[in-house]
Tab-separated table of C-alpha atoms in Angstrom:
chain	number	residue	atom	x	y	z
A	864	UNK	CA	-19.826	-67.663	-10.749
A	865	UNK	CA	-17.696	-70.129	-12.846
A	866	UNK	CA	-14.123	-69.862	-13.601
A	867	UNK	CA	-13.002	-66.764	-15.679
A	868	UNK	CA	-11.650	-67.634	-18.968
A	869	UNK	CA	-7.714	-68.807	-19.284
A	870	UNK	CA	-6.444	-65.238	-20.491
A	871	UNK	CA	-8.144	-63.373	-17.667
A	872	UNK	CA	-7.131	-65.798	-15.118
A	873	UNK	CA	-3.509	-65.383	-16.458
A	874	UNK	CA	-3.900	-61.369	-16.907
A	875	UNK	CA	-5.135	-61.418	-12.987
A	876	UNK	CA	-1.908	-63.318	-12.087
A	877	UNK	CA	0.175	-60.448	-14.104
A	878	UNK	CA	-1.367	-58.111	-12.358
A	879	UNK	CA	-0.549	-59.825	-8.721
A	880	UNK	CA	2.778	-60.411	-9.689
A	881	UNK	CA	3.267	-56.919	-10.636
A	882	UNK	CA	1.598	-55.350	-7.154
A	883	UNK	CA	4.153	-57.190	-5.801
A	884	UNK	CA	7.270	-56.487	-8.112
A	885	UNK	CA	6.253	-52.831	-7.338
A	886	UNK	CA	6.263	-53.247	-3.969
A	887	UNK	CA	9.785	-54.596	-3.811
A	888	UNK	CA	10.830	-51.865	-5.828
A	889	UNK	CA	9.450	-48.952	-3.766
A	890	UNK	CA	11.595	-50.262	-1.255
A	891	UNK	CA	14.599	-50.722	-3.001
A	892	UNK	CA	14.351	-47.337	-4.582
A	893	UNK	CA	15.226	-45.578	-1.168
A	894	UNK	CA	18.004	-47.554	-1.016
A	895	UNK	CA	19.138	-47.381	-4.048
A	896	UNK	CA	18.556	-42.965	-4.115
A	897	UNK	CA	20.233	-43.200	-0.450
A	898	UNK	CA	23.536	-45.431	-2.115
A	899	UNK	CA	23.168	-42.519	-5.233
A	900	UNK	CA	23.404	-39.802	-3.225
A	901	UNK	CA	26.384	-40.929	-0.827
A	902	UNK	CA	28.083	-41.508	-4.041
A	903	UNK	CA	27.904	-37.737	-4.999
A	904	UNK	CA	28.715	-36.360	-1.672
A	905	UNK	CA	25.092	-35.749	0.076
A	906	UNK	CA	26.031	-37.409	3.899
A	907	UNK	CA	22.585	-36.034	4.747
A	908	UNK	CA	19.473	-37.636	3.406
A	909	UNK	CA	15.448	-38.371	4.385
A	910	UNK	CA	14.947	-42.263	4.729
A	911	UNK	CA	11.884	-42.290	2.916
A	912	UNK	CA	10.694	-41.591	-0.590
A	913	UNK	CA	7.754	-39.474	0.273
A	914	UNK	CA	10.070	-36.858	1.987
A	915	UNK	CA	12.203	-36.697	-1.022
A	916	UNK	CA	9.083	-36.607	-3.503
A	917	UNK	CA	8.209	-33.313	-1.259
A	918	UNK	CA	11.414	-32.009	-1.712
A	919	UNK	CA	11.422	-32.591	-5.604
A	920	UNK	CA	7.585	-30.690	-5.323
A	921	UNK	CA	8.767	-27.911	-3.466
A	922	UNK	CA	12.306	-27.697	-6.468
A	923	UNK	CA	9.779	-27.184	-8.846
A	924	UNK	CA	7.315	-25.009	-7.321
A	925	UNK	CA	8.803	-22.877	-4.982
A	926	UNK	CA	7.608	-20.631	-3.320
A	927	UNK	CA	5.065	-23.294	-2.462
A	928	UNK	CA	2.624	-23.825	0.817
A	929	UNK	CA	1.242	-27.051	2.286
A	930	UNK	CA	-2.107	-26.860	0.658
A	931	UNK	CA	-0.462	-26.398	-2.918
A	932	UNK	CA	1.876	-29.435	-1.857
A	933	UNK	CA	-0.650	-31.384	-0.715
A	934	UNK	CA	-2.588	-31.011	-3.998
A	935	UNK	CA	-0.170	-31.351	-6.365
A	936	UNK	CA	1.080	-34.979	-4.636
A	937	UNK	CA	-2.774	-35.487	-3.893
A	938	UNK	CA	-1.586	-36.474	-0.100
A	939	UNK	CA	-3.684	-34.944	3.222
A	940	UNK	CA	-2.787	-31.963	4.425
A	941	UNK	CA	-1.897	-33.294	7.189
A	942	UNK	CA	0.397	-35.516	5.767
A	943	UNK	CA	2.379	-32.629	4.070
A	944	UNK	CA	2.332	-30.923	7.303
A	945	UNK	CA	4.495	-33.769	8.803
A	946	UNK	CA	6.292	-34.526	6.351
A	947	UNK	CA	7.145	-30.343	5.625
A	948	UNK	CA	8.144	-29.863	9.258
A	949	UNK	CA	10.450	-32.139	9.521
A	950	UNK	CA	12.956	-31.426	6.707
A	951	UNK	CA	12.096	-27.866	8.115
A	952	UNK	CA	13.707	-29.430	10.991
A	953	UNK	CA	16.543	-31.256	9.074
A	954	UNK	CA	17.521	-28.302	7.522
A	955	UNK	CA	15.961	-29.238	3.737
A	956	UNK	CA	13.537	-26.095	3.371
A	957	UNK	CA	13.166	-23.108	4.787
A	958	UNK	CA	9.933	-21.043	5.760
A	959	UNK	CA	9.502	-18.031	4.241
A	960	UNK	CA	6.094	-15.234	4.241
A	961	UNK	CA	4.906	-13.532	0.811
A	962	UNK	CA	5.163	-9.642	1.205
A	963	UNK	CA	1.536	-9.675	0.393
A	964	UNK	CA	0.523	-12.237	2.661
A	965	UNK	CA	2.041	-12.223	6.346
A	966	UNK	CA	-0.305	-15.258	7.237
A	967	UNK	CA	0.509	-18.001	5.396
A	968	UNK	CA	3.653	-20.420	5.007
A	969	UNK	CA	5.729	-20.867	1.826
A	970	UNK	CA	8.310	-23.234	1.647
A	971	UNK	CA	11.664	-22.823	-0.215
A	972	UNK	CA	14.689	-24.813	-0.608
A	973	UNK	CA	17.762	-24.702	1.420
A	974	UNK	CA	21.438	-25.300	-0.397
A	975	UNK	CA	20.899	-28.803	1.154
A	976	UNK	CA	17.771	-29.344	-0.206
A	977	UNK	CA	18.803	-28.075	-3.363
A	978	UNK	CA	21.507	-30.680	-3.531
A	979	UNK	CA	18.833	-33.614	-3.402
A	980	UNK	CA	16.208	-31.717	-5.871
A	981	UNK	CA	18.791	-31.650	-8.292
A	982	UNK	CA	20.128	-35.609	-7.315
A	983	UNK	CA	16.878	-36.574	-7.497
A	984	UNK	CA	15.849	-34.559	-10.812
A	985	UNK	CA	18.489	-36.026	-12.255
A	986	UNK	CA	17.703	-39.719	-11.720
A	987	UNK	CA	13.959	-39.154	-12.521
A	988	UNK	CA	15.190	-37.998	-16.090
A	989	UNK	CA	17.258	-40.960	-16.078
A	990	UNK	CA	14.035	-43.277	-15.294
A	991	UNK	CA	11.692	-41.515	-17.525
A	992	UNK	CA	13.906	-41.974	-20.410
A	993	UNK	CA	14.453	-45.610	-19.846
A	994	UNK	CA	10.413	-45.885	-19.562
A	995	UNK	CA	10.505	-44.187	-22.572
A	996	UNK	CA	12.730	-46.586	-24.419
A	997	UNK	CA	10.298	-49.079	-23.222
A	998	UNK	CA	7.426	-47.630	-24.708
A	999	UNK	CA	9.153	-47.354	-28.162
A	1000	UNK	CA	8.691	-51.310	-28.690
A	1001	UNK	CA	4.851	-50.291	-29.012
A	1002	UNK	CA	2.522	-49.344	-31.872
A	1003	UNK	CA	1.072	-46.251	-31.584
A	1004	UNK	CA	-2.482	-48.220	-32.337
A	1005	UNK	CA	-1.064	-50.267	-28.768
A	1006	UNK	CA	0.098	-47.061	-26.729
A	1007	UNK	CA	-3.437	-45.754	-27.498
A	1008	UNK	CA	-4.545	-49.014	-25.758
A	1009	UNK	CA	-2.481	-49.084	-22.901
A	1010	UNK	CA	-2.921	-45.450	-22.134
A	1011	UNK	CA	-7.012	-46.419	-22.166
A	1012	UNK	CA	-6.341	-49.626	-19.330
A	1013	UNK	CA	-3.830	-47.309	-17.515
A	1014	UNK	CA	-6.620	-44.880	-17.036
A	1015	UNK	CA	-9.207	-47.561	-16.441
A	1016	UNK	CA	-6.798	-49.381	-13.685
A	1017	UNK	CA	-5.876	-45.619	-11.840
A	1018	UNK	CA	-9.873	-45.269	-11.992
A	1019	UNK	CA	-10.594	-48.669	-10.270
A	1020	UNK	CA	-7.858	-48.077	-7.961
A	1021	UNK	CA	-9.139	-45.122	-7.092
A	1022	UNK	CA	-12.308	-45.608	-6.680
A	1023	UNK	CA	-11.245	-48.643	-3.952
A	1024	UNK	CA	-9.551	-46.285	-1.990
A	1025	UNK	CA	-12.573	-43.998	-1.560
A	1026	UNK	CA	-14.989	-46.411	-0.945
């Protein structure tokens, strides 16, 4: 195989560079929701995104089980079941039973929980619209194209994962 052309080299560098900027900001974003949420009064916090991304699920699906979670964040089972028990344990949800079915778990929201649905609601609006703003610089000839290699990149991802 010989050397890719110039552009490609330079797009493969891009996308390098931003694997790695989105790394860094994963891990700042904890931080930075954990700094947020002192700031309005919330002492009591998960230290990790994941937990709080199942907290936002469960906000805006409750009454909601573990396979229902699970799908909608497209994490294992297993993962949820973790991840569920412990701000069961923490005090974030609570476990409730439908009248018309005894056997399996829903979880709700606690007043604590609702505190960092609603913190965390609030700064995802916040990020969406500055994504948003982003966007605007962009045809709609150029969204149409981005959309297409965002769908192509999640694909390839994907696929990398499974295999």
């Amino acid at each position: 195989m010989g050397y890719p052309e110039p552009n490609k080299q330079f797009i493969f560098g891009l996308y390098w560079k931003f694997a790695h900027l989105r790394e860094q900001y994963e891990s700042r974003e904890i931080t930075v929701f954990l700094e947020k949420a002192l700031a309005s009064g919330v002492t009591d916090c998960p230290k990790n995104i994941t937990s709080i991304h199942v907290i936002d699920c469960i906000g805006k699906n409750e009454p909601v089980n573990n396979t229902a979670i699970a799908e909608k964040m497209e994490l294992s089972k297993a993962s949820i079941t973790k991840i569920s028990t412990k701000l069961y344990e923490d005090g974030f949800v609570k476990r409730t039973r439908l009248n018309d079915n005894k056997k399996e778990i829903y979880f709700r929201l606690t007043s604590k929980g609702k505190k960092l649905y609603e913190l965390h609601d609030k700064l995802h609006k916040l990020e969406e619209e500055r994504f948003y703003r982003f966007l605007d610089k962009y045809s709609s000839t150029e969204l149409d194209f981005v959309r297409q290699f965002m769908q192509d990149a999640v694909g390839e991802m994907e696929q990398k994962l499974t295999t």
